[in-house]
Coordinates of C-alpha atoms in Angstrom, one line a residue:
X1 CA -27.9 -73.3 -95.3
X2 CA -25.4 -74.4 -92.6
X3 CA -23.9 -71.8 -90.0
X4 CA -20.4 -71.3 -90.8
X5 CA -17.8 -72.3 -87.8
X6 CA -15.7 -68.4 -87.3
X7 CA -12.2 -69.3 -87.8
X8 CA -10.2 -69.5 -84.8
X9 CA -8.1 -66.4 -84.7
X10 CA -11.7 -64.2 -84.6
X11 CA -12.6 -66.8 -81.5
X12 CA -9.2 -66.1 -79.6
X13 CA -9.8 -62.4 -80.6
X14 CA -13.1 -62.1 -78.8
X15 CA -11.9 -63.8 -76.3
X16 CA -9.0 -62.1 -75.7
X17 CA -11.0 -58.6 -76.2
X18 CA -13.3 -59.5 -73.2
X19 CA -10.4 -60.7 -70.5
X20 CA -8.7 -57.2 -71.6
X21 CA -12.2 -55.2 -70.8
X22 CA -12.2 -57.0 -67.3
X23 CA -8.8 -56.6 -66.6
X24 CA -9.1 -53.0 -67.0
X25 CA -12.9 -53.0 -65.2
X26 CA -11.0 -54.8 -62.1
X27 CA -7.5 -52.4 -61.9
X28 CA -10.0 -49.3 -62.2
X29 CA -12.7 -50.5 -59.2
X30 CA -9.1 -51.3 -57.3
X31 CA -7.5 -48.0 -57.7
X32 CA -10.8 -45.8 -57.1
X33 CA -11.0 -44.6 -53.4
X34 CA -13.7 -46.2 -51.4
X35 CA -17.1 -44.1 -51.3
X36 CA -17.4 -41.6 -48.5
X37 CA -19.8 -42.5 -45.5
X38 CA -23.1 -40.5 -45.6
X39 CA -23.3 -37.9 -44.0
X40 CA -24.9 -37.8 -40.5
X41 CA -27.7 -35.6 -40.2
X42 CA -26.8 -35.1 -36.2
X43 CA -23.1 -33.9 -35.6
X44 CA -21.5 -35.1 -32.4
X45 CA -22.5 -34.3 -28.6
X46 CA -26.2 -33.5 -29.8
X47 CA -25.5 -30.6 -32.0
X48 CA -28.6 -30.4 -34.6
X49 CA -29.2 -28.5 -37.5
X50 CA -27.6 -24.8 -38.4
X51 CA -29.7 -21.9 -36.9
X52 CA -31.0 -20.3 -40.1
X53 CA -31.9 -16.3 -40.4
X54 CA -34.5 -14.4 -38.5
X55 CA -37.9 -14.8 -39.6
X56 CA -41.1 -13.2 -39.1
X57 CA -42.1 -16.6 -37.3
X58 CA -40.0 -16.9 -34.3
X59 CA -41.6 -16.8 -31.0
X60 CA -41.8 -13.7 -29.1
X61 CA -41.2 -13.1 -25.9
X62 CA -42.6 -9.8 -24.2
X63 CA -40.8 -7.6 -21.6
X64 CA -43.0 -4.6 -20.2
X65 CA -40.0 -1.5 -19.5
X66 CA -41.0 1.1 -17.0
X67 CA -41.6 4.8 -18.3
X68 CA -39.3 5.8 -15.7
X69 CA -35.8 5.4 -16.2
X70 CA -33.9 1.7 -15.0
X71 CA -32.7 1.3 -12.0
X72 CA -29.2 0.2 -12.2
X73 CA -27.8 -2.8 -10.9
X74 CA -25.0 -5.1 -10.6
X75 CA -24.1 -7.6 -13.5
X76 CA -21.2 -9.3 -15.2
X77 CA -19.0 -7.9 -18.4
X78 CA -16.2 -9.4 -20.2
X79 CA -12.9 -8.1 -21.9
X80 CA -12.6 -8.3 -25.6
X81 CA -9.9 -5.8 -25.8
X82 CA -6.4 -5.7 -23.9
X83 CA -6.9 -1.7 -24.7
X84 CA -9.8 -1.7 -21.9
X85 CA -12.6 -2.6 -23.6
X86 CA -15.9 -4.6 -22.4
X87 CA -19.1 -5.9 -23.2
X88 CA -21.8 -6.0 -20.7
X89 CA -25.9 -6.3 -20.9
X90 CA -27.3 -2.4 -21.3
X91 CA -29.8 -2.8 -18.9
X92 CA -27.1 -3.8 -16.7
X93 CA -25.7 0.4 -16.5
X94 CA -28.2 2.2 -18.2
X95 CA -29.0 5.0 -16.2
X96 CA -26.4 4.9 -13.9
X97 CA -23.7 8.1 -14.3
X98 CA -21.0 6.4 -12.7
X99 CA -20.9 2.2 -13.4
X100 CA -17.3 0.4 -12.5
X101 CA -15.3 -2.8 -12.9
X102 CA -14.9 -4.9 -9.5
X103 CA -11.2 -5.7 -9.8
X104 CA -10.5 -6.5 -6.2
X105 CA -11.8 -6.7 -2.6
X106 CA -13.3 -3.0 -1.7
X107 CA -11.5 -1.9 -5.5
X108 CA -13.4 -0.9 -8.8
X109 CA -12.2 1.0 -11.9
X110 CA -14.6 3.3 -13.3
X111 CA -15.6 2.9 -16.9
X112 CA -16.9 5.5 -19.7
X113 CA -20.1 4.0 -21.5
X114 CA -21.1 3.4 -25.1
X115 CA -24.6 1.9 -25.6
X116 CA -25.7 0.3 -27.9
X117 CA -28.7 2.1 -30.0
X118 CA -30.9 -1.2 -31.1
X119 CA -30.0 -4.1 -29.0
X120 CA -29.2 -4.6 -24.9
X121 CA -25.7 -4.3 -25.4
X122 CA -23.4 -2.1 -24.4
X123 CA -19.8 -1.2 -24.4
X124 CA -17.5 0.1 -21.1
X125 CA -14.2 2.0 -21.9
X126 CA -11.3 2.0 -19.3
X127 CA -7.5 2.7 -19.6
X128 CA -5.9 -0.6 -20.2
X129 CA -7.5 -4.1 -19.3
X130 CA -6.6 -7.9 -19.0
X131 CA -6.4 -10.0 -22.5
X132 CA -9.4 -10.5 -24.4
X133 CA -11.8 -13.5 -24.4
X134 CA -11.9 -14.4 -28.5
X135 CA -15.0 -13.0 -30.5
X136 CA -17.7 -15.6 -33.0
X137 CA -19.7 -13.4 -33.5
X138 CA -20.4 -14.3 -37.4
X139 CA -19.7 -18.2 -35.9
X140 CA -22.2 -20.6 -37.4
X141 CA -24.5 -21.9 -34.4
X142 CA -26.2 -25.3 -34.3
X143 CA -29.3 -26.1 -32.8
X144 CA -28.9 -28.1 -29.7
X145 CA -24.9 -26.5 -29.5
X146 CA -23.5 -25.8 -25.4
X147 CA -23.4 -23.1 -24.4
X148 CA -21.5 -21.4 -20.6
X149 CA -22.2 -18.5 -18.9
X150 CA -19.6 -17.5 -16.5
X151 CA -20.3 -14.5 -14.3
X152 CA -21.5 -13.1 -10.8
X153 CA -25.3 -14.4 -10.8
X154 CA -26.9 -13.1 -7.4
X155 CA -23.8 -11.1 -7.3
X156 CA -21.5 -13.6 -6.3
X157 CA -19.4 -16.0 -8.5
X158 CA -21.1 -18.5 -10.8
X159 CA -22.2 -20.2 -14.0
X160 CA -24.4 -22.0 -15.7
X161 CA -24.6 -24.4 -19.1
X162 CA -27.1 -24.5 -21.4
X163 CA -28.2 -26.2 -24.9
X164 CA -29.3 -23.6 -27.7
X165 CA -33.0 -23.8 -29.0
X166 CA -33.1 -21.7 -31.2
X167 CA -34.3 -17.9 -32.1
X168 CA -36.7 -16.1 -30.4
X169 CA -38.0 -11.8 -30.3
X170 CA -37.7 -9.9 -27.5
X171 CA -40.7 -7.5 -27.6
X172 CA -39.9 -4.8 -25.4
X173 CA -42.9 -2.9 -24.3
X174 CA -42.7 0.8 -22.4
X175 CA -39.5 2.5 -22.3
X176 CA -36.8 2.0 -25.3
X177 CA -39.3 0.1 -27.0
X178 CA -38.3 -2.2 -29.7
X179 CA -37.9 -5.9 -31.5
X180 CA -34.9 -7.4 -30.8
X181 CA -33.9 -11.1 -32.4
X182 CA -32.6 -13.4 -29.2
X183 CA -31.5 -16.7 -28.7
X184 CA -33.2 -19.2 -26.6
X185 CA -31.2 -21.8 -24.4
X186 CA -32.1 -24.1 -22.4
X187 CA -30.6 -24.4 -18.6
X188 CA -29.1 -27.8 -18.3
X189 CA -26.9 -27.1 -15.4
X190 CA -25.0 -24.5 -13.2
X191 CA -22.9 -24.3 -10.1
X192 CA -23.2 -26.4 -7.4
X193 CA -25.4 -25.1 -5.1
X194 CA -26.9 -22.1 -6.5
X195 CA -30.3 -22.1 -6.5
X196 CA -33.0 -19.7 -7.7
X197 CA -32.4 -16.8 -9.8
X198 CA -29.2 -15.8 -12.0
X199 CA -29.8 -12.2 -11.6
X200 CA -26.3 -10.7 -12.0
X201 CA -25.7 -13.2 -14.8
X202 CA -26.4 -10.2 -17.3
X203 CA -23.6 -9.1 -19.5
X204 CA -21.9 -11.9 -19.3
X205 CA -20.7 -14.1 -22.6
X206 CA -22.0 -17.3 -23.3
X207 CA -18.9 -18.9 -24.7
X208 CA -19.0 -22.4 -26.8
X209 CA -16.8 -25.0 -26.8
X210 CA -13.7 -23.6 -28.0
X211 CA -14.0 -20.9 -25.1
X212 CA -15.1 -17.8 -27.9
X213 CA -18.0 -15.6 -26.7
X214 CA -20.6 -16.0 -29.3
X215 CA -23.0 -13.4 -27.4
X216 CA -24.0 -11.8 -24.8
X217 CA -26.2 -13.4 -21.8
X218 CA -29.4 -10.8 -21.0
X219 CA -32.1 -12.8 -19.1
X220 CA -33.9 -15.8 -17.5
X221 CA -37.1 -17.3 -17.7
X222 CA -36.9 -19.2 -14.5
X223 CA -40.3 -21.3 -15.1
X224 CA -39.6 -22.2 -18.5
X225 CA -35.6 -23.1 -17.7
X226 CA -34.3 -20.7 -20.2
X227 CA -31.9 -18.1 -21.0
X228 CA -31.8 -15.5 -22.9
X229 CA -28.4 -14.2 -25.3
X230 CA -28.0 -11.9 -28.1
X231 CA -28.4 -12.9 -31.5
X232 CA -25.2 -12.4 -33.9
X233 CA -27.4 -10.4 -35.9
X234 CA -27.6 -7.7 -33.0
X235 CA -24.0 -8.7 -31.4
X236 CA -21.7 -9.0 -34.2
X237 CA -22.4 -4.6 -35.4
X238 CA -22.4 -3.5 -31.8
X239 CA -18.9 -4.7 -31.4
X240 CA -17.8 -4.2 -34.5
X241 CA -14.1 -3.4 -35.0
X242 CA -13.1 -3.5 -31.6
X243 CA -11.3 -6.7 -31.5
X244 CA -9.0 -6.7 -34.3
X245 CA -6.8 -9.4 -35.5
X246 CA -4.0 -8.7 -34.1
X247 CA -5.6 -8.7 -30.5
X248 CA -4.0 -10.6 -27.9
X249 CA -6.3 -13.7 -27.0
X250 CA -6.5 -15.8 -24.2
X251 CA -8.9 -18.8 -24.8
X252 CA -9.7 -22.6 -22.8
X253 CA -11.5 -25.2 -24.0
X254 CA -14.5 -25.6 -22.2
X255 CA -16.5 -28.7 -21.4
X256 CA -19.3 -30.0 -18.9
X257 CA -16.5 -31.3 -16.6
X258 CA -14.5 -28.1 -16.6
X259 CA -16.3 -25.1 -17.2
X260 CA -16.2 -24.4 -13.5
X261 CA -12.8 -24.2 -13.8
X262 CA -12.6 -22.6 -16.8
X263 CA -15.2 -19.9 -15.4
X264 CA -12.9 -19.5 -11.9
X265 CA -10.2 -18.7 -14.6
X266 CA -11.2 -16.1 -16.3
X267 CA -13.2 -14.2 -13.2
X268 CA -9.3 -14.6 -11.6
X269 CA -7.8 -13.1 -14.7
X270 CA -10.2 -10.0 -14.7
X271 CA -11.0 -11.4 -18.1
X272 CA -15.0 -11.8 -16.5
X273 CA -15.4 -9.0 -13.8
X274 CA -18.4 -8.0 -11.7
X275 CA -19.9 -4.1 -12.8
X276 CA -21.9 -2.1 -10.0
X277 CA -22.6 1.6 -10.0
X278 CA -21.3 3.9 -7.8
X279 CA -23.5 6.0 -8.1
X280 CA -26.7 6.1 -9.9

């Protein structure tokens, strides 16, 4: 049996029903926003991945404490409250009865001291103070992130700049013995013309980029090129409530170009100062 023409209005129907479906196909590609790039697995200026949590994995490195109790010596501390109070390493004034705030030639403020039970932090009390450098403590931190220490390393002014590697454990060993979580840097640059150690470095912040103290510096590993901060896990409760919101802050960004300038800032403003003991 022959096929059977369709009659013309089901053809123009068809049709019709198929120039409609593209119409509409074309007008909703048109209006759609265009897809979003990928996202890049390395953010800008060599940043990596997020540091994740402490694990039972992390390298260790080991610090062998003396029975008999530290010998104090000078360091570096910072403001983070206009109220007079300051962070500095606790190695930096433990066992000293008197330790004090360099706020001039020949002039120093004496300061109370809070230490810090679990961690090599502690916490100097004075009446009054200059504003506060801003607190991250609970800041996420990426692998491969800058990092500037501004302080008083062989007791005279300096910094460094460094590049986060990740976590590490402090094992001390002797006296105050304990685990602590750390984080390693790597030294990538520092003032002109200082060379060997950055003893006197301890206490001082390691600020990022947007000039917020994200920890606390503690030590060097000269051969290997490292540093040595707190970890937030250790920083963050030891400071805990003494920077409220409604803190006066004083912050700079900082950069590879200027954080020499930024450092001579804040050591000019008090808001970095040098501690010493007057008597041990």
């Amino acid at each position: 049996m022959a096929n059977r023409r369709p009659p013309d209005w089901a053809i123009y129907a068809a049709a019709s029903a198929v120039l409609l479906s593209l119409s509409l196909l074309r007008r909703e590609n048109a209006d759609a926003p265009p897809a979003l790039p990928a996202p890049s697995s390395t953010p800008p200026d060599g940043e990596g991945a997020l540091l994740g949590p402490v694990t039972p994995f992390d390298a260790t490195v080991t610090v062998q404490n003396p029975d008999t109790p530290f010998k104090p010596q000078a360091g570096t501390a910072f403001s983070i409250a206009e109220r007079g109070r300051w962070v500095t390493a606790r190695h930096v004034v433990e066992g000293c009865r008197q330790p004090a705030l360099v706020v001039g030639p020949g002039k120093a403020v004496a300061a109370d001291v809070r230490l810090a039970p679990h961690a090599d932090i502690a916490l100097l009390l004075t009446d009054g103070g200059p504003p506060a450098v801003p607190i991250a403590a609970a800041e996420p931190l990426r692998k491969g992130q800058r990092g500037f220490h501004p302080g008083f390393p062989q007791g005279r002014a300096g910094e460094a700049t460094s590049r986060l590697l990740g976590r590490e454990t402090l094992k001390v060993l002797g006296r105050g013995a304990r685990d602590e979580p750390v984080l390693a840097w790597a030294e990538v640059g520092r003032t002109a013309g200082l060379g060997g150690t950055l003893s006197g470095l301890s206490g001082a912040p390691v600020l990022d980029a947007r000039g917020r103290a994200v920890g606390v510096t503690l030590a060097e590993a000269p051969r290997r090129g490292r540093i040595y901060t707190t970890a937030p896990d250790t920083f963050g409760p030891a400071i805990r409530g003494e920077q409220t919101l409604d803190e006066p802050l004083l912050a700079q960004r900082v950069t590879v170009d200027n954080y020499g300038q930024v450092a001579d800032d804040l050591r000019r403003d008090l808001r970095v100062a040098q501690v010493v003991c007057l008597s041990g």
